[in-house]
Amino acid sequence: QSALTQPASVSGSPGQSITISCTGTSSDVGSYSFVSWYQQHPGKAPKLMIYEGSKRPSGVSNRFSGSKSGNTASLTISGLQVEDEADYYCCSYADTITVFGGGTKLTVL
Amino acid sequence: QVQLVQSGAEVKKPGSSVKVSCKASGGNFSSYAISWVRQAPGQGLEWMGRITPIPGIIKYGQKFQGRVTITADKSTSTAYMELSSLRFEDTAEYYCARSIRWGGYYMDVWGKGTTVTVSS
């Protein structure tokens, strides 16, 4: 099972919006509505930000949103804040197993 | 609220095995799955496998198949991950995470991680 494809890095200024893409195949992202996104700050455990493609857990800012089109899922962060600077990973259910993306480093300039 | 407490850091020799535990408190251990995810230094997250204590279904990532064994003790609400034939490249942080079955096993609660160092 291959990893999902994410851009290595993205950047934005405070207040701007950015989108991180996550490209899979018809065996994972394209077949299921089970894409999740995780935020990880250095030295910390990952934190769930989006599940089932577009749902936000309680306590996660509504500045974070998720979507999917075909084999590609996307995470959009609006109104960027300095504390959003972190690594972001997408993840998909894939016919009984789970696969992660390679991760994207978000820099808030 | 569910909390996952992992065992402490380990230093192992190449070729040996390591067993990491993950004890759940709060919630109903039998109602969710436990996934194991590892992260080598400076690298991304890798899914290793998952156990659903009831009905006892276990799935492993292809990369780890044959070297990893995931088990669970329902009586103590503890999951275990054992990795054998350790190599230097198995040096990593190992996380357990609660996985919600009905949502494609997304991981909503994470342990703090266990550092495993493979060194001669």
Coordinates of N, CA and C in Angstrom, one line a residue:
Chain A
Q1 N 0.8 -1.2 0.0 CA 0.0 0.0 0.0 C 0.9 1.2 0.0
S2 N 0.7 2.1 -1.0 CA 1.6 3.3 -1.1 C 1.0 4.4 -0.2
A3 N 1.9 5.3 0.2 CA 1.5 6.4 1.0 C 0.7 7.4 0.1
L4 N -0.1 8.1 0.8 CA -0.8 9.2 0.1 C 0.1 10.3 -0.2
T5 N -0.1 11.1 -1.3 CA 0.8 12.1 -1.7 C 0.4 13.5 -1.2
Q6 N 1.3 14.1 -0.5 CA 1.0 15.5 0.0 C 2.2 16.4 -0.4
P7 N 2.0 17.7 -0.6 CA 3.1 18.6 -0.8 C 4.0 18.6 0.4
A8 N 5.3 18.7 0.2 CA 6.3 18.7 1.3 C 6.1 19.9 2.2
S9 N 5.8 21.0 1.6 CA 5.6 22.2 2.4 C 4.7 23.2 1.8
V10 N 4.0 24.0 2.6 CA 3.2 25.1 2.2 C 3.5 26.3 3.1
S11 N 3.2 27.5 2.7 CA 3.4 28.6 3.6 C 2.3 29.6 3.3
G12 N 2.1 30.5 4.3 CA 1.1 31.6 4.2 C 1.4 32.6 5.3
S13 N 0.8 33.7 5.1 CA 0.9 34.8 6.1 C -0.3 34.8 7.0
P14 N -0.1 35.3 8.2 CA -1.2 35.4 9.1 C -2.4 36.1 8.5
G15 N -3.6 35.4 8.7 CA -4.8 36.0 8.1 C -5.2 35.4 6.7
Q16 N -4.2 34.8 6.1 CA -4.5 34.2 4.8 C -5.1 32.8 4.9
S17 N -5.4 32.3 3.7 CA -5.9 30.9 3.7 C -5.0 30.0 2.9
I18 N -4.8 28.8 3.3 CA -4.0 27.8 2.6 C -4.8 26.5 2.4
T19 N -4.4 25.8 1.4 CA -5.0 24.4 1.2 C -3.9 23.4 1.0
I20 N -4.0 22.3 1.7 CA -3.1 21.2 1.6 C -3.8 20.0 0.9
S21 N -3.2 19.6 -0.2 CA -3.8 18.5 -0.9 C -3.3 17.1 -0.5
C22 N -4.1 16.1 -0.7 CA -3.7 14.7 -0.3 C -4.3 13.8 -1.4
T23 N -3.4 13.3 -2.3 CA -3.8 12.5 -3.4 C -3.6 11.0 -3.2
G24 N -4.6 10.3 -3.4 CA -4.6 8.8 -3.2 C -5.0 8.2 -4.5
T25 N -5.7 7.0 -4.3 CA -6.1 6.3 -5.5 C -7.6 5.9 -5.3
S26 N -8.1 5.1 -6.3 CA -9.4 4.6 -6.2 C -9.6 3.5 -5.1
S27 N -8.4 3.1 -4.6 CA -8.5 2.1 -3.5 C -8.5 2.6 -2.1
D28 N -8.3 3.9 -2.0 CA -8.3 4.5 -0.7 C -9.2 5.8 -0.7
V29 N -8.6 7.0 -0.9 CA -9.3 8.2 -0.9 C -10.5 8.2 -1.8
G30 N -10.4 7.7 -3.0 CA -11.5 7.7 -3.9 C -12.6 6.8 -3.6
S31 N -12.4 5.8 -2.8 CA -13.5 4.8 -2.5 C -14.2 5.1 -1.2
Y32 N -13.6 5.8 -0.3 CA -14.2 6.0 1.0 C -14.3 7.4 1.5
S33 N -15.3 7.7 2.3 CA -15.5 9.0 2.9 C -14.8 9.1 4.2
F34 N -13.7 8.4 4.3 CA -13.0 8.2 5.6 C -11.6 8.8 5.6
V35 N -11.5 10.1 5.2 CA -10.2 10.8 5.2 C -10.1 11.6 6.5
S36 N -9.0 11.5 7.2 CA -8.8 12.3 8.4 C -7.5 13.1 8.3
W37 N -7.5 14.1 9.1 CA -6.3 15.0 9.0 C -5.8 15.2 10.5
Y38 N -4.5 15.3 10.6 CA -3.8 15.4 11.9 C -2.8 16.5 11.9
Q39 N -2.8 17.3 13.0 CA -1.8 18.3 13.2 C -0.8 17.8 14.2
Q40 N 0.5 18.1 13.9 CA 1.5 17.7 14.8 C 2.5 18.8 15.0
H41 N 2.6 19.3 16.2 CA 3.7 20.2 16.6 C 4.9 19.5 17.0
P42 N 6.1 20.1 16.9 CA 7.3 19.4 17.2 C 7.3 18.8 18.6
G43 N 7.7 17.5 18.7 CA 7.8 16.9 20.0 C 6.5 16.5 20.6
K44 N 5.4 16.7 19.9 CA 4.1 16.3 20.4 C 3.4 15.2 19.7
A45 N 2.4 14.6 20.3 CA 1.6 13.6 19.6 C 0.7 14.3 18.6
P46 N 0.4 13.6 17.5 CA -0.6 14.1 16.5 C -1.9 14.4 17.2
K47 N -2.6 15.4 16.6 CA -4.0 15.8 17.0 C -4.9 15.7 15.9
L48 N -6.1 15.1 16.1 CA -7.1 15.0 15.1 C -7.7 16.3 14.8
M49 N -7.8 16.7 13.5 CA -8.3 18.0 13.2 C -9.6 17.8 12.3
I50 N -9.6 16.8 11.5 CA -10.8 16.5 10.6 C -11.0 15.0 10.5
Y51 N -12.2 14.6 10.5 CA -12.5 13.2 10.3 C -13.6 13.0 9.4
E52 N -13.7 11.8 8.8 CA -14.8 11.5 7.8 C -14.8 12.6 6.8
G53 N -13.7 13.0 6.3 CA -13.5 14.0 5.2 C -13.7 15.4 5.6
S54 N -14.8 15.7 6.4 CA -15.1 17.1 6.6 C -15.6 17.5 8.0
K55 N -15.6 16.5 8.8 CA -16.2 16.8 10.2 C -15.1 17.2 11.1
R56 N -15.4 18.2 12.0 CA -14.5 18.7 13.0 C -14.8 18.1 14.4
P57 N -13.8 17.6 15.1 CA -14.0 17.2 16.5 C -14.3 18.4 17.3
S58 N -15.0 18.2 18.4 CA -15.3 19.3 19.4 C -14.0 19.9 19.8
G59 N -14.0 21.2 19.8 CA -12.8 22.0 20.2 C -11.9 22.4 19.1
V60 N -12.0 21.9 17.9 CA -11.2 22.3 16.8 C -11.8 23.5 16.1
S61 N -11.0 24.5 15.9 CA -11.5 25.7 15.3 C -12.2 25.5 13.9
N62 N -13.2 26.3 13.7 CA -13.9 26.2 12.4 C -13.1 26.9 11.3
R63 N -11.9 27.3 11.6 CA -11.0 27.8 10.5 C -10.5 26.6 9.7
F64 N -10.6 25.4 10.3 CA -10.1 24.2 9.6 C -11.3 23.5 8.9
S65 N -11.1 23.2 7.6 CA -12.2 22.5 6.9 C -11.6 21.5 6.0
G66 N -12.4 20.4 5.7 CA -11.9 19.4 4.8 C -12.9 19.1 3.7
S67 N -12.4 18.6 2.6 CA -13.2 18.3 1.4 C -12.5 17.2 0.6
K68 N -13.3 16.7 -0.4 CA -12.7 15.7 -1.2 C -13.3 15.8 -2.6
S69 N -12.5 15.5 -3.6 CA -13.0 15.4 -5.0 C -12.2 14.3 -5.7
G70 N -12.9 13.3 -6.1 CA -12.3 12.1 -6.7 C -11.3 11.5 -5.8
N71 N -10.0 11.3 -6.2 CA -9.0 10.7 -5.4 C -8.2 11.7 -4.6
T72 N -8.6 12.9 -4.5 CA -7.9 13.9 -3.8 C -8.7 14.6 -2.7
A73 N -8.1 14.5 -1.5 CA -8.7 15.2 -0.4 C -8.0 16.5 -0.1
S74 N -8.6 17.4 0.6 CA -7.9 18.7 0.8 C -8.3 19.2 2.2
L75 N -7.3 19.9 2.8 CA -7.5 20.5 4.1 C -7.3 22.0 3.9
T76 N -8.2 22.8 4.3 CA -8.1 24.3 4.1 C -8.1 24.9 5.5
I77 N -7.1 25.8 5.7 CA -7.0 26.5 6.9 C -7.2 28.0 6.6
S78 N -8.3 28.6 7.1 CA -8.5 30.0 6.8 C -8.1 30.9 8.0
G79 N -7.8 32.1 7.8 CA -7.4 33.0 8.8 C -6.2 32.5 9.5
L80 N -5.2 32.2 8.8 CA -4.0 31.6 9.4 C -3.5 32.3 10.6
Q81 N -3.1 31.5 11.6 CA -2.5 32.1 12.8 C -1.2 31.4 13.1
V82 N -0.4 32.1 13.8 CA 1.0 31.7 14.0 C 1.0 30.3 14.6
E83 N 0.1 30.0 15.5 CA 0.0 28.7 16.2 C -0.4 27.5 15.2
D84 N -0.8 27.9 14.0 CA -1.1 26.8 13.0 C 0.1 26.2 12.4
E85 N 1.3 26.9 12.6 CA 2.5 26.3 12.1 C 2.8 25.0 12.7
A86 N 2.8 24.0 11.8 CA 3.0 22.6 12.3 C 3.1 21.7 11.1
D87 N 3.2 20.4 11.3 CA 3.1 19.4 10.3 C 1.7 18.9 10.2
Y88 N 1.2 18.6 9.0 CA -0.1 18.1 8.8 C -0.1 16.8 8.0
Y89 N -0.8 15.8 8.5 CA -0.9 14.5 7.8 C -2.3 14.2 7.4
C90 N -2.5 13.7 6.2 CA -3.8 13.1 5.9 C -3.7 11.6 6.1
C91 N -4.8 11.0 6.1 CA -4.9 9.6 6.5 C -6.2 9.1 5.8
S92 N -6.1 7.9 5.3 CA -7.4 7.3 4.7 C -7.5 5.8 5.1
Y93 N -8.8 5.5 5.2 CA -9.1 4.1 5.3 C -8.9 3.5 3.9
A94 N -8.5 2.2 3.9 CA -8.2 1.6 2.6 C -8.4 0.1 2.6
D95 N -9.7 -0.2 2.6 CA -10.1 -1.6 2.5 C -9.5 -2.4 3.7
T96 N -9.8 -2.1 4.9 CA -9.5 -2.7 6.1 C -8.2 -2.2 6.7
I97 N -7.3 -1.6 6.0 CA -6.1 -1.0 6.5 C -6.1 0.5 6.5
T98 N -5.1 1.1 7.0 CA -5.0 2.6 7.1 C -3.7 3.0 6.4
V99 N -3.8 4.2 5.7 CA -2.6 4.7 5.0 C -2.5 6.2 5.3
F100 N -1.3 6.6 5.6 CA -1.0 8.0 5.9 C -0.4 8.7 4.6
G101 N -0.5 10.0 4.6 CA 0.3 10.8 3.7 C 1.6 11.0 4.2
G102 N 2.5 11.6 3.4 CA 3.9 11.8 3.8 C 4.1 13.0 4.7
G103 N 3.0 13.8 4.8 CA 3.1 15.0 5.7 C 3.4 16.3 5.0
T104 N 2.9 17.4 5.4 CA 3.2 18.7 4.9 C 3.5 19.7 6.0
K105 N 4.7 20.3 5.8 CA 5.1 21.3 6.8 C 4.5 22.7 6.5
L106 N 3.7 23.2 7.4 CA 3.1 24.5 7.2 C 3.9 25.5 7.9
T107 N 4.3 26.5 7.2 CA 5.1 27.7 7.7 C 4.2 28.9 7.7
V108 N 4.0 29.6 8.8 CA 3.3 30.8 8.8 C 4.3 31.9 8.9
L109 N 4.4 32.7 7.8 CA 5.5 33.7 7.6 C 5.2 34.9 8.5
Chain B
Q1 N -13.3 11.0 30.0 CA -12.6 11.0 28.7 C -11.6 9.9 28.7
V2 N -11.4 9.3 27.5 CA -10.4 8.3 27.4 C -9.0 8.9 27.4
Q3 N -8.2 8.2 28.1 CA -6.7 8.5 28.1 C -6.0 7.3 27.8
L4 N -4.9 7.4 27.1 CA -4.0 6.3 26.8 C -2.6 6.6 27.4
V5 N -2.2 5.6 28.2 CA -0.9 5.8 28.9 C 0.0 4.7 28.4
Q6 N 1.1 5.1 27.8 CA 2.1 4.2 27.2 C 3.3 3.9 28.1
S7 N 3.9 2.8 27.9 CA 5.0 2.4 28.7 C 6.2 3.3 28.4
G8 N 7.3 3.1 29.2 CA 8.4 4.0 29.1 C 9.4 3.7 28.0
A9 N 10.4 4.6 27.8 CA 11.4 4.4 26.7 C 12.2 3.1 26.9
E10 N 12.6 2.6 25.7 CA 13.3 1.4 25.6 C 14.6 1.6 24.8
V11 N 15.6 0.9 25.2 CA 16.8 0.8 24.4 C 17.1 -0.7 24.1
K12 N 17.2 -1.1 22.8 CA 17.3 -2.5 22.5 C 18.4 -2.7 21.5
K13 N 18.9 -3.9 21.5 CA 20.0 -4.3 20.6 C 19.4 -4.8 19.3
P14 N 20.1 -4.6 18.2 CA 19.6 -5.1 16.9 C 19.4 -6.6 17.0
G15 N 18.3 -7.1 16.4 CA 17.9 -8.5 16.4 C 17.0 -8.9 17.5
S16 N 16.9 -8.0 18.5 CA 16.0 -8.3 19.7 C 14.6 -7.9 19.4
S17 N 13.8 -8.0 20.4 CA 12.4 -7.6 20.3 C 12.0 -6.5 21.3
V18 N 11.0 -5.7 21.1 CA 10.5 -4.8 22.0 C 9.0 -4.9 22.1
K19 N 8.5 -4.7 23.3 CA 7.0 -4.8 23.5 C 6.6 -3.5 24.2
V20 N 5.7 -2.8 23.6 CA 5.2 -1.5 24.1 C 3.8 -1.7 24.6
S21 N 3.4 -1.1 25.7 CA 2.0 -1.3 26.2 C 1.3 0.1 26.1
C22 N 0.0 0.0 26.1 CA -0.9 1.2 26.0 C -2.1 0.9 26.8
K23 N -2.2 1.5 28.0 CA -3.3 1.3 28.9 C -4.3 2.4 28.8
A24 N -5.6 1.9 28.5 CA -6.7 2.9 28.4 C -7.4 3.1 29.7
S25 N -7.8 4.3 29.9 CA -8.6 4.6 31.1 C -9.8 5.5 30.6
G26 N -10.9 5.2 31.2 CA -12.1 6.0 30.8 C -12.7 5.3 29.5
G27 N -14.0 5.4 29.3 CA -14.6 4.8 28.1 C -14.7 3.3 28.2
N28 N -15.2 2.7 27.2 CA -15.4 1.3 27.1 C -14.4 0.7 26.1
F29 N -13.3 0.0 26.7 CA -12.2 -0.5 25.9 C -12.7 -1.4 24.7
S30 N -13.8 -2.1 25.0 CA -14.3 -3.1 24.0 C -15.1 -2.4 22.9
S31 N -15.3 -1.1 22.9 CA -16.2 -0.4 21.9 C -15.3 0.3 20.9
Y32 N -14.0 0.2 21.0 CA -13.2 0.9 20.0 C -12.0 0.0 19.7
A33 N -11.3 0.5 18.6 CA -10.0 -0.2 18.2 C -8.8 0.6 18.7
I34 N -7.7 0.0 18.8 CA -6.4 0.6 19.1 C -5.5 0.5 17.9
S35 N -5.0 1.6 17.4 CA -4.0 1.6 16.3 C -2.6 1.9 16.9
W36 N -1.6 1.4 16.1 CA -0.2 1.7 16.4 C 0.4 2.4 15.3
V37 N 1.0 3.5 15.6 CA 1.6 4.4 14.5 C 3.1 4.7 15.0
R38 N 4.0 4.7 14.0 CA 5.4 5.0 14.4 C 5.9 6.2 13.6
Q39 N 6.9 6.9 14.2 CA 7.5 8.0 13.5 C 9.0 8.0 13.8
A40 N 9.7 7.7 12.8 CA 11.2 7.8 12.9 C 11.6 9.2 13.0
P41 N 12.8 9.5 13.5 CA 13.3 10.9 13.7 C 13.2 11.6 12.4
G42 N 12.5 12.8 12.4 CA 12.5 13.6 11.2 C 11.6 13.1 10.1
Q43 N 10.9 12.0 10.3 CA 10.1 11.4 9.3 C 8.6 11.5 9.6
G44 N 7.8 11.0 8.7 CA 6.4 11.1 8.8 C 5.8 9.9 9.6
L45 N 4.5 9.9 9.7 CA 3.7 8.9 10.4 C 3.6 7.7 9.6
E46 N 3.7 6.5 10.2 CA 3.5 5.2 9.5 C 2.5 4.4 10.3
W47 N 1.5 3.9 9.7 CA 0.5 3.1 10.3 C 1.1 1.7 10.4
M48 N 1.1 1.1 11.6 CA 1.7 -0.2 11.8 C 0.6 -1.3 11.8
G49 N -0.5 -1.0 12.5 CA -1.6 -2.0 12.6 C -2.6 -1.5 13.6
R50 N -3.6 -2.4 13.7 CA -4.8 -2.1 14.5 C -5.4 -3.3 15.1
I51 N -5.9 -3.2 16.3 CA -6.6 -4.3 16.9 C -8.0 -3.8 17.4
T52 N -9.0 -4.6 17.1 CA -10.4 -4.4 17.6 C -10.6 -5.5 18.6
P53 N -10.5 -5.2 19.9 CA -10.6 -6.2 20.9 C -11.8 -7.1 20.8
I54 N -12.9 -6.5 20.5 CA -14.1 -7.3 20.2 C -14.6 -6.9 18.8
P55 N -14.5 -7.8 17.9 CA -14.4 -9.3 18.0 C -13.0 -9.8 17.8
G56 N -12.0 -9.1 18.1 CA -10.6 -9.6 18.1 C -10.0 -9.6 16.7
I57 N -10.4 -8.6 15.9 CA -9.8 -8.5 14.6 C -8.5 -7.7 14.6
I58 N -7.5 -8.2 13.9 CA -6.2 -7.5 13.9 C -5.8 -7.3 12.4
K59 N -5.3 -6.1 12.1 CA -4.8 -5.8 10.8 C -3.5 -5.2 10.9
Y60 N -2.6 -5.6 10.0 CA -1.2 -5.1 10.0 C -0.9 -4.4 8.7
G61 N 0.0 -3.3 8.8 CA 0.5 -2.7 7.6 C 1.4 -3.6 6.9
Q62 N 1.4 -3.6 5.6 CA 2.2 -4.5 4.8 C 3.7 -4.4 5.1
K63 N 4.2 -3.3 5.4 CA 5.6 -3.1 5.7 C 6.0 -3.9 7.0
F64 N 5.1 -4.0 7.9 CA 5.4 -4.6 9.2 C 4.9 -6.1 9.3
Q65 N 4.2 -6.5 8.3 CA 3.6 -7.9 8.4 C 4.8 -8.9 8.6
G66 N 4.6 -9.8 9.6 CA 5.6 -10.8 9.9 C 6.5 -10.4 11.0
R67 N 6.6 -9.1 11.3 CA 7.5 -8.6 12.4 C 6.8 -8.0 13.5
V68 N 5.6 -7.7 13.3 CA 4.8 -7.0 14.4 C 3.7 -7.9 14.9
T69 N 3.4 -7.8 16.2 CA 2.3 -8.6 16.8 C 1.6 -7.6 17.7
I70 N 0.3 -7.4 17.4 CA -0.5 -6.5 18.3 C -1.5 -7.4 19.0
T71 N -1.6 -7.2 20.3 CA -2.5 -7.9 21.2 C -3.2 -7.0 22.1
A72 N -4.3 -7.5 22.8 CA -5.0 -6.7 23.7 C -5.5 -7.6 24.9
D73 N -5.5 -7.0 26.1 CA -6.0 -7.7 27.3 C -7.2 -6.9 27.7
K74 N -8.3 -7.4 27.5 CA -9.6 -6.7 27.8 C -9.7 -6.5 29.3
S75 N -9.2 -7.5 30.1 CA -9.3 -7.4 31.5 C -8.6 -6.2 32.2
T76 N -7.6 -5.8 31.5 CA -6.8 -4.6 32.0 C -6.9 -3.4 31.1
S77 N -7.7 -3.5 30.0 CA -7.8 -2.4 29.0 C -6.5 -2.0 28.5
T78 N -5.7 -2.9 28.2 CA -4.3 -2.6 27.7 C -4.0 -3.3 26.4
A79 N -3.5 -2.5 25.5 CA -3.1 -3.1 24.2 C -1.5 -3.1 24.1
Y80 N -1.0 -4.0 23.3 CA 0.4 -4.2 23.2 C 0.8 -4.3 21.8
M81 N 2.0 -3.8 21.5 CA 2.6 -3.9 20.2 C 4.1 -4.4 20.4
E82 N 4.3 -5.6 19.8 CA 5.6 -6.2 19.9 C 6.2 -6.2 18.5
L83 N 7.4 -5.7 18.4 CA 8.2 -5.6 17.1 C 9.4 -6.5 17.3
S84 N 9.6 -7.4 16.4 CA 10.8 -8.3 16.5 C 11.8 -8.0 15.5
S85 N 13.0 -8.7 15.6 CA 14.1 -8.6 14.7 C 14.4 -7.2 14.5
L86 N 14.6 -6.5 15.6 CA 14.8 -5.0 15.5 C 16.1 -4.6 14.7
R87 N 15.9 -3.5 13.9 CA 17.0 -3.0 13.1 C 17.3 -1.6 13.6
F88 N 18.4 -1.0 13.2 CA 18.7 0.4 13.6 C 17.6 1.3 13.1
E89 N 17.0 1.0 11.9 CA 16.0 1.9 11.4 C 14.6 1.8 12.1
D90 N 14.5 0.9 13.0 CA 13.3 0.9 13.9 C 13.3 1.9 15.0
T91 N 14.4 2.6 15.1 CA 14.5 3.6 16.1 C 13.5 4.7 15.8
A92 N 12.5 4.9 16.7 CA 11.4 5.8 16.4 C 10.6 6.0 17.6
E93 N 9.6 6.9 17.5 CA 8.6 7.1 18.5 C 7.4 6.3 18.1
Y94 N 6.9 5.5 19.0 CA 5.8 4.6 18.8 C 4.5 5.2 19.5
Y95 N 3.5 5.4 18.8 CA 2.2 5.9 19.4 C 1.1 4.9 19.3
C96 N 0.3 4.8 20.3 CA -1.0 4.1 20.2 C -2.1 5.2 20.1
A97 N -3.2 4.8 19.5 CA -4.3 5.8 19.4 C -5.6 5.0 19.3
R98 N -6.6 5.6 20.0 CA -7.9 5.1 19.9 C -8.5 5.3 18.5
S99 N -9.1 4.3 17.9 CA -9.6 4.3 16.6 C -11.1 4.0 16.6
I100 N -11.8 4.9 16.0 CA -13.3 4.8 16.0 C -13.7 4.0 14.8
R101 N -14.3 2.8 15.1 CA -14.6 1.8 14.0 C -15.6 2.4 13.0
W102 N -16.6 3.1 13.4 CA -17.6 3.4 12.5 C -17.3 4.7 11.6
G103 N -16.1 5.2 11.8 CA -15.7 6.4 11.0 C -14.5 6.1 10.2
G104 N -14.3 4.8 9.9 CA -13.1 4.5 9.1 C -11.9 4.4 9.9
Y105 N -12.1 4.2 11.2 CA -11.0 4.1 12.2 C -10.1 5.3 12.3
Y106 N -10.8 6.5 12.3 CA -9.9 7.7 12.5 C -9.5 7.7 14.0
M107 N -8.4 8.3 14.3 CA -7.7 8.2 15.6 C -7.9 9.5 16.4
D108 N -8.8 9.5 17.3 CA -9.1 10.7 18.0 C -8.4 10.9 19.4
V109 N -7.9 9.9 20.0 CA -7.2 10.0 21.2 C -5.8 9.3 21.1
W110 N -4.8 10.0 21.4 CA -3.4 9.5 21.2 C -2.7 9.4 22.5
G111 N -1.8 8.4 22.6 CA -0.9 8.3 23.7 C 0.2 9.3 23.5
K112 N 1.1 9.5 24.5 CA 2.2 10.5 24.4 C 3.3 10.0 23.6
G113 N 3.3 8.7 23.4 CA 4.4 8.1 22.6 C 5.4 7.4 23.5
T114 N 6.1 6.4 22.9 CA 7.2 5.6 23.5 C 8.4 5.7 22.6
T115 N 9.5 6.1 23.1 CA 10.7 6.2 22.4 C 11.4 4.8 22.4
V116 N 11.6 4.3 21.2 CA 12.4 3.0 21.1 C 13.7 3.3 20.4
T117 N 14.8 3.0 21.0 CA 16.1 3.3 20.4 C 16.8 1.9 20.2
V118 N 17.2 1.7 18.9 CA 17.9 0.4 18.6 C 19.4 0.8 18.4
S119 N 20.2 0.2 19.3 CA 21.6 0.6 19.4 C 22.4 -0.6 19.8
S120 N 23.6 -0.7 19.2 CA 24.5 -1.8 19.6 C 25.4 -1.4 20.7

